[in-house]
PDB file of C-alpha atoms in Angstrom:
ATOM      1  CA  MET A  66      61.524  13.753  65.416  1.00 41.00           C
ATOM      2  CA  THR A  67      58.629  12.183  67.335  1.00 48.00           C
ATOM      3  CA  LYS A  68      57.352   8.975  65.809  1.00 51.00           C
ATOM      4  CA  PRO A  69      53.591   9.113  65.104  1.00 55.00           C
ATOM      5  CA  LYS A  70      51.447   7.037  67.422  1.00 63.00           C
ATOM      6  CA  PRO A  71      49.795   4.012  65.776  1.00 60.00           C
ATOM      7  CA  VAL A  72      46.126   4.727  65.161  1.00 67.00           C
ATOM      8  CA  SER A  73      44.806   1.186  64.872  1.00 62.00           C
ATOM      9  CA  PRO A  74      42.179   0.088  67.425  1.00 56.00           C
ATOM     10  CA  ARG A  75      43.372  -1.749  70.511  1.00 57.00           C
ATOM     11  CA  ARG A  76      41.111  -4.657  69.633  1.00 58.00           C
ATOM     12  CA  LEU A  77      38.531  -5.593  67.022  1.00 62.00           C
ATOM     13  CA  PRO A  78      35.214  -6.718  68.518  1.00 60.00           C
ATOM     14  CA  ARG A  79      33.951 -10.188  67.677  1.00 62.00           C
ATOM     15  CA  GLN A  80      30.916 -10.589  69.905  1.00 68.00           C
ATOM     16  CA  ALA A  81      27.697  -8.781  69.035  1.00 65.00           C
ATOM     17  CA  ARG A  82      27.698  -6.872  72.323  1.00 76.00           C
ATOM     18  CA  SER A  83      31.236  -5.613  71.726  1.00 81.00           C
ATOM     19  CA  GLN A  84      30.344  -4.601  68.179  1.00 88.00           C
ATOM     20  CA  ASP A  85      27.373  -2.664  69.522  1.00 92.00           C
ATOM     21  CA  THR A  86      29.623  -0.888  72.021  1.00 93.00           C
ATOM     22  CA  LEU A  87      32.020   0.057  69.233  1.00 94.00           C
ATOM     23  CA  LYS A  88      29.163   1.507  67.176  1.00 95.00           C
ATOM     24  CA  VAL A  89      27.977   3.518  70.175  1.00 97.00           C
ATOM     25  CA  LEU A  90      31.484   4.879  70.767  1.00 98.00           C
ATOM     26  CA  LEU A  91      31.928   5.910  67.140  1.00 98.00           C
ATOM     27  CA  GLU A  92      28.557   7.636  67.018  1.00 98.00           C
ATOM     28  CA  ALA A  93      29.334   9.378  70.300  1.00 99.00           C
ATOM     29  CA  ALA A  94      32.631  10.582  68.824  1.00 98.00           C
ATOM     30  CA  ALA A  95      30.778  11.926  65.784  1.00 98.00           C
ATOM     31  CA  SER A  96      28.252  13.685  68.010  1.00 98.00           C
ATOM     32  CA  VAL A  97      30.930  15.329  70.171  1.00 99.00           C
ATOM     33  CA  LEU A  98      32.774  16.569  67.087  1.00 98.00           C
ATOM     34  CA  GLU A  99      29.598  18.007  65.583  1.00 96.00           C
ATOM     35  CA  LYS A 100      28.426  19.739  68.752  1.00 97.00           C
ATOM     36  CA  ASP A 101      31.684  20.726  70.468  1.00 97.00           C
ATOM     37  CA  GLY A 102      34.211  20.880  67.624  1.00 97.00           C
ATOM     38  CA  LEU A 103      37.834  19.850  67.897  1.00 97.00           C
ATOM     39  CA  GLU A 104      38.258  21.993  71.003  1.00 97.00           C
ATOM     40  CA  GLY A 105      35.770  19.940  73.009  1.00 98.00           C
ATOM     41  CA  TYR A 106      36.639  16.598  71.448  1.00 98.00           C
ATOM     42  CA  ASN A 107      38.430  14.220  73.818  1.00 98.00           C
ATOM     43  CA  THR A 108      38.085  10.665  75.078  1.00 98.00           C
ATOM     44  CA  ASN A 109      36.403  11.733  78.326  1.00 98.00           C
ATOM     45  CA  ALA A 110      33.732  13.650  76.425  1.00 98.00           C
ATOM     46  CA  VAL A 111      33.167  10.726  74.056  1.00 99.00           C
ATOM     47  CA  ALA A 112      32.886   8.208  76.900  1.00 98.00           C
ATOM     48  CA  ALA A 113      30.393  10.449  78.696  1.00 98.00           C
ATOM     49  CA  ARG A 114      28.320  10.914  75.524  1.00 98.00           C
ATOM     50  CA  ALA A 115      28.361   7.147  74.923  1.00 98.00           C
ATOM     51  CA  GLY A 116      27.386   6.403  78.519  1.00 98.00           C
ATOM     52  CA  VAL A 117      30.393   4.172  79.173  1.00 97.00           C
ATOM     53  CA  SER A 118      33.394   4.442  81.448  1.00 97.00           C
ATOM     54  CA  ILE A 119      36.657   5.840  80.143  1.00 97.00           C
ATOM     55  CA  GLY A 120      38.167   2.430  80.891  1.00 96.00           C
ATOM     56  CA  SER A 121      35.668   0.792  78.541  1.00 94.00           C
ATOM     57  CA  LEU A 122      36.626   3.218  75.794  1.00 96.00           C
ATOM     58  CA  TYR A 123      40.320   2.464  76.274  1.00 95.00           C
ATOM     59  CA  GLN A 124      39.602  -1.243  75.838  1.00 93.00           C
ATOM     60  CA  TYR A 125      38.908  -0.400  72.191  1.00 94.00           C
ATOM     61  CA  PHE A 126      41.009   2.691  71.508  1.00 95.00           C
ATOM     62  CA  PRO A 127      44.363   3.483  73.145  1.00 94.00           C
ATOM     63  CA  HIS A 128      44.002   7.237  72.537  1.00 95.00           C
ATOM     64  CA  LYS A 129      41.907   9.882  70.825  1.00 96.00           C
ATOM     65  CA  ASP A 130      43.666   9.639  67.459  1.00 96.00           C
ATOM     66  CA  ALA A 131      42.866   5.926  67.200  1.00 95.00           C
ATOM     67  CA  LEU A 132      39.206   6.729  67.844  1.00 97.00           C
ATOM     68  CA  THR A 133      39.260   9.471  65.229  1.00 97.00           C
ATOM     69  CA  ALA A 134      40.901   7.184  62.658  1.00 96.00           C
ATOM     70  CA  ALA A 135      38.189   4.576  63.239  1.00 95.00           C
ATOM     71  CA  LEU A 136      35.499   7.224  62.751  1.00 97.00           C
ATOM     72  CA  ILE A 137      37.157   8.360  59.519  1.00 97.00           C
ATOM     73  CA  GLU A 138      37.217   4.741  58.348  1.00 95.00           C
ATOM     74  CA  ARG A 139      33.516   4.355  59.151  1.00 96.00           C
ATOM     75  CA  GLU A 140      32.603   7.430  57.138  1.00 96.00           C
ATOM     76  CA  ARG A 141      34.871   6.508  54.219  1.00 95.00           C
ATOM     77  CA  THR A 142      33.410   3.018  54.073  1.00 95.00           C
ATOM     78  CA  LEU A 143      29.897   4.465  53.850  1.00 96.00           C
ATOM     79  CA  LEU A 144      30.973   6.787  51.034  1.00 97.00           C
ATOM     80  CA  VAL A 145      32.826   4.151  49.014  1.00 97.00           C
ATOM     81  CA  ASP A 146      29.931   1.697  49.346  1.00 97.00           C
ATOM     82  CA  GLU A 147      27.559   4.341  47.955  1.00 98.00           C
ATOM     83  CA  ILE A 148      29.964   5.177  45.126  1.00 98.00           C
ATOM     84  CA  GLU A 149      30.394   1.547  44.128  1.00 97.00           C
ATOM     85  CA  HIS A 150      26.634   1.025  44.279  1.00 98.00           C
ATOM     86  CA  ALA A 151      26.186   3.959  41.893  1.00 98.00           C
ATOM     87  CA  ARG A 152      28.908   2.608  39.597  1.00 97.00           C
ATOM     88  CA  ALA A 153      26.913  -0.592  39.125  1.00 96.00           C
ATOM     89  CA  THR A 154      24.252   1.351  37.180  1.00 96.00           C
ATOM     90  CA  PRO A 155      24.381   0.026  33.578  1.00 96.00           C
ATOM     91  CA  ASP A 156      24.160   3.461  31.939  1.00 97.00           C
ATOM     92  CA  ARG A 157      27.589   5.043  32.343  1.00 97.00           C
ATOM     93  CA  LYS A 158      26.428   8.658  32.386  1.00 97.00           C
ATOM     94  CA  ALA A 159      23.800   7.810  34.988  1.00 98.00           C
ATOM     95  CA  ALA A 160      26.446   5.945  36.972  1.00 98.00           C
ATOM     96  CA  LEU A 161      28.765   8.960  36.960  1.00 98.00           C
ATOM     97  CA  THR A 162      25.863  11.197  37.965  1.00 98.00           C
ATOM     98  CA  GLY A 163      25.172   8.778  40.807  1.00 98.00           C
ATOM     99  CA  ILE A 164      28.797   8.951  41.966  1.00 98.00           C
ATOM    100  CA  ILE A 165      28.600  12.745  42.022  1.00 98.00           C
ATOM    101  CA  ALA A 166      25.347  12.556  43.990  1.00 98.00           C
ATOM    102  CA  ALA A 167      26.927  10.148  46.485  1.00 98.00           C
ATOM    103  CA  CYS A 168      29.898  12.469  47.073  1.00 97.00           C
ATOM    104  CA  VAL A 169      27.675  15.501  47.569  1.00 97.00           C
ATOM    105  CA  ALA A 170      25.223  13.636  49.802  1.00 96.00           C
ATOM    106  CA  HIS A 171      28.053  12.357  51.970  1.00 95.00           C
ATOM    107  CA  GLN A 172      29.380  15.890  52.481  1.00 94.00           C
ATOM    108  CA  MET A 173      25.955  17.398  53.132  1.00 94.00           C
ATOM    109  CA  ARG A 174      24.505  14.643  55.308  1.00 94.00           C
ATOM    110  CA  ARG A 175      26.598  15.762  58.272  1.00 94.00           C
ATOM    111  CA  PRO A 176      28.531  18.780  56.990  1.00 92.00           C
ATOM    112  CA  ALA A 177      30.187  19.804  60.256  1.00 93.00           C
ATOM    113  CA  LEU A 178      31.425  16.266  60.850  1.00 96.00           C
ATOM    114  CA  ALA A 179      32.664  15.896  57.270  1.00 94.00           C
ATOM    115  CA  ARG A 180      34.593  19.175  57.458  1.00 93.00           C
ATOM    116  CA  LEU A 181      36.314  18.308  60.748  1.00 95.00           C
ATOM    117  CA  LEU A 182      37.156  14.779  59.643  1.00 95.00           C
ATOM    118  CA  ASP A 183      38.755  16.205  56.493  1.00 92.00           C
ATOM    119  CA  LEU A 184      41.058  18.238  58.740  1.00 92.00           C
ATOM    120  CA  GLU A 185      41.880  15.246  60.911  1.00 95.00           C
ATOM    121  CA  GLU A 186      42.433  13.001  57.899  1.00 93.00           C
ATOM    122  CA  ALA A 187      45.170  15.347  56.690  1.00 91.00           C
ATOM    123  CA  ARG A 188      46.824  15.349  60.122  1.00 92.00           C
ATOM    124  CA  LEU A 189      46.759  11.658  61.038  1.00 94.00           C
ATOM    125  CA  PRO A 190      49.272   9.067  59.724  1.00 92.00           C
ATOM    126  CA  ILE A 191      46.687   7.216  57.632  1.00 92.00           C
ATOM    127  CA  HIS A 192      48.046   8.052  54.188  1.00 88.00           C
ATOM    128  CA  GLN A 193      48.162   4.424  53.058  1.00 89.00           C
ATOM    129  CA  ASP A 194      44.490   4.014  53.925  1.00 89.00           C
ATOM    130  CA  ASN A 195      43.755   7.233  52.052  1.00 90.00           C
ATOM    131  CA  ARG A 196      45.457   5.892  48.919  1.00 93.00           C
ATOM    132  CA  ARG A 197      43.501   2.646  49.162  1.00 94.00           C
ATOM    133  CA  VAL A 198      40.197   4.507  49.347  1.00 94.00           C
ATOM    134  CA  HIS A 199      41.147   6.950  46.588  1.00 95.00           C
ATOM    135  CA  ASP A 200      42.115   4.040  44.335  1.00 96.00           C
ATOM    136  CA  ARG A 201      38.682   2.462  44.824  1.00 97.00           C
ATOM    137  CA  VAL A 202      36.977   5.740  43.960  1.00 98.00           C
ATOM    138  CA  ARG A 203      39.176   6.172  40.887  1.00 98.00           C
ATOM    139  CA  ARG A 204      38.315   2.653  39.709  1.00 98.00           C
ATOM    140  CA  ALA A 205      34.625   3.487  39.989  1.00 98.00           C
ATOM    141  CA  ILE A 206      35.074   6.692  37.994  1.00 98.00           C
ATOM    142  CA  ALA A 207      37.215   4.918  35.386  1.00 98.00           C
ATOM    143  CA  ALA A 208      34.470   2.351  34.835  1.00 98.00           C
ATOM    144  CA  CYS A 209      32.077   5.205  34.021  1.00 98.00           C
ATOM    145  CA  VAL A 210      34.303   7.078  31.552  1.00 98.00           C
ATOM    146  CA  ARG A 211      36.035   4.167  29.843  1.00 96.00           C
ATOM    147  CA  GLY A 212      35.202   4.383  26.140  1.00 94.00           C
ATOM    148  CA  HIS A 213      34.074   8.021  26.334  1.00 96.00           C
ATOM    149  CA  ALA A 214      35.426  10.221  23.549  1.00 96.00           C
ATOM    150  CA  ALA A 215      37.366  12.230  26.111  1.00 96.00           C
ATOM    151  CA  THR A 216      39.475   9.201  26.966  1.00 96.00           C
ATOM    152  CA  ALA A 217      40.552   8.893  23.344  1.00 94.00           C
ATOM    153  CA  ALA A 218      42.126  12.333  23.666  1.00 94.00           C
ATOM    154  CA  LEU A 219      43.769  12.060  27.086  1.00 94.00           C
ATOM    155  CA  GLY A 220      43.531   8.426  28.124  1.00 97.00           C
ATOM    156  CA  THR A 221      41.317   6.880  30.775  1.00 97.00           C
ATOM    157  CA  ALA A 222      43.775   7.424  33.632  1.00 97.00           C
ATOM    158  CA  ALA A 223      44.158  11.162  32.995  1.00 98.00           C
ATOM    159  CA  VAL A 224      40.429  11.739  32.594  1.00 98.00           C
ATOM    160  CA  THR A 225      39.758   9.748  35.751  1.00 98.00           C
ATOM    161  CA  ASP A 226      42.315  11.746  37.739  1.00 98.00           C
ATOM    162  CA  ASP A 227      40.879  15.032  36.471  1.00 98.00           C
ATOM    163  CA  ILE A 228      37.327  14.073  37.427  1.00 98.00           C
ATOM    164  CA  PHE A 229      38.467  12.881  40.840  1.00 98.00           C
ATOM    165  CA  ALA A 230      40.230  16.208  41.404  1.00 98.00           C
ATOM    166  CA  ILE A 231      37.271  18.285  40.204  1.00 98.00           C
ATOM    167  CA  VAL A 232      34.749  16.496  42.410  1.00 98.00           C
ATOM    168  CA  ARG A 233      36.996  16.524  45.440  1.00 96.00           C
ATOM    169  CA  GLY A 234      37.977  20.159  44.978  1.00 96.00           C
ATOM    170  CA  ILE A 235      34.455  21.524  44.588  1.00 97.00           C
ATOM    171  CA  VAL A 236      32.886  19.367  47.303  1.00 96.00           C
ATOM    172  CA  ASP A 237      35.658  19.976  49.832  1.00 92.00           C
ATOM    173  CA  ALA A 238      35.596  23.727  49.178  1.00 94.00           C
ATOM    174  CA  ALA A 239      31.836  23.759  49.713  1.00 94.00           C
ATOM    175  CA  GLY A 240      32.323  21.932  52.987  1.00 90.00           C
ATOM    176  CA  GLU A 241      34.957  24.415  54.158  1.00 88.00           C
ATOM    177  CA  ARG A 242      32.558  27.287  53.434  1.00 90.00           C
ATOM    178  CA  GLY A 243      29.816  25.569  55.401  1.00 88.00           C
ATOM    179  CA  GLU A 244      27.558  25.226  52.363  1.00 90.00           C
ATOM    180  CA  VAL A 245      24.396  23.214  53.036  1.00 87.00           C
ATOM    181  CA  ARG A 246      22.419  23.333  49.759  1.00 92.00           C
ATOM    182  CA  ALA A 247      22.978  19.866  48.356  1.00 94.00           C
ATOM    183  CA  ALA A 248      20.976  20.298  45.135  1.00 96.00           C
ATOM    184  CA  ALA A 249      22.851  23.457  44.134  1.00 96.00           C
ATOM    185  CA  LEU A 250      26.212  21.868  44.869  1.00 97.00           C
ATOM    186  CA  ARG A 251      25.343  18.718  42.968  1.00 98.00           C
ATOM    187  CA  SER A 252      24.273  20.792  39.952  1.00 98.00           C
ATOM    188  CA  ARG A 253      27.573  22.704  39.931  1.00 98.00           C
ATOM    189  CA  VAL A 254      29.637  19.540  40.146  1.00 98.00           C
ATOM    190  CA  GLU A 255      27.649  17.900  37.344  1.00 98.00           C
ATOM    191  CA  ARG A 256      28.108  20.946  35.106  1.00 98.00           C
ATOM    192  CA  ALA A 257      31.831  20.997  35.833  1.00 98.00           C
ATOM    193  CA  ILE A 258      32.314  17.288  35.140  1.00 98.00           C
ATOM    194  CA  PHE A 259      30.195  16.956  32.027  1.00 98.00           C
ATOM    195  CA  GLY A 260      31.431  20.294  30.691  1.00 97.00           C
ATOM    196  CA  TYR A 261      34.985  19.038  31.149  1.00 97.00           C
ATOM    197  CA  LEU A 262      34.191  15.778  29.334  1.00 98.00           C
ATOM    198  CA  ASP A 263      32.546  17.624  26.436  1.00 96.00           C
ATOM    199  CA  PHE A 264      35.502  19.987  26.151  1.00 96.00           C
ATOM    200  CA  VAL A 265      38.134  17.252  26.152  1.00 96.00           C
ATOM    201  CA  ALA A 266      36.130  15.199  23.656  1.00 95.00           C
ATOM    202  CA  ASP A 267      35.843  18.128  21.204  1.00 90.00           C
ATOM    203  CA  PRO A 268      39.045  18.669  19.161  1.00 82.00           C
ATOM    204  CA  ALA A 269      37.858  22.068  17.944  1.00 76.00           C
ATOM    205  CA  ALA A 270      37.317  23.299  21.497  1.00 66.00           C
ATOM    206  CA  ARG A 271      40.754  22.124  22.527  1.00 63.00           C
ATOM    207  CA  LYS A 272      42.359  23.939  19.589  1.00 66.00           C
ATOM    208  CA  THR A 273      40.669  27.221  20.473  1.00 59.00           C
ATOM    209  CA  ASN A 274      42.069  26.884  23.980  1.00 57.00           C
ATOM    210  CA  GLY A 275      45.527  27.403  22.563  1.00 49.00           C
ATOM    211  CA  ARG A 276      46.699  23.826  22.726  1.00 51.00           C
ATOM    212  CA  ARG A 277      48.097  22.316  19.609  1.00 44.00           C
ATOM    213  CA  GLU A 278      46.669  18.942  18.744  1.00 46.00           C
ATOM    214  CA  PRO A 279      49.164  16.085  18.293  1.00 44.00           C
TER     215      PRO A 279
END
C-alpha cells in the first residue's frame, strides 16, 4: 500500500514579501480550480496564473496536494473565524442564526471552489485537521444551544452533533447541486434547525413520533 505523501508546505514564510507570494499562489490555485476544474488544475497552471516560475512555487509547496491542502486550510480558517464571530453574539438564537448564515455564505461566496475543495478534502490525508476544525465548529454550536429545552431531552452533545450534521448535510448537498440562491438556502437551513430544536424540546411531539419517553 502506497504511503500518502505529506501535504504540509515546504516552508512557512516569515518575511512580508514571502507571505505576499504565498497569498498570490493560493489565490491563483483557487482561480485555476474555479475556471478549469480539477482536470486543468496543476502546479504549472497555478504558477502561470500567479505569474511566478514553477521553481518559485516549489519553494513553498513540494507538490499539488500540498498546495491544495493549504488552500483548504485558508478557506476553513475564514469559515471558522466567521462562525466564532457569530457565536460571540450575546443572544443565543441570533448567534445560531449567524452561524447558519456564515456557513451558507461561505458555500455561496465561491460555490465552484467550495464544491471542488469538498471533494479534495475527502481525498487528502488531512483527517486530523478536519477533526480539529469540526471540533471548533461544534463548540460554537454548543455555546448557542446550551440551556435550550432541547438539550434537557437529549443532552448538549447530541443536540450539537445533530445540528452540525443538519447544517453540513443541507449546505453540502446544495453545493453539489450547484445551487446559488443564498437567501433561499439560508431560510431552509434555519427552518430545519429551529424546527428540529422545537420538536426535540416538545415532549408531546416526541411521543407522537412513536418514541416512548423515558
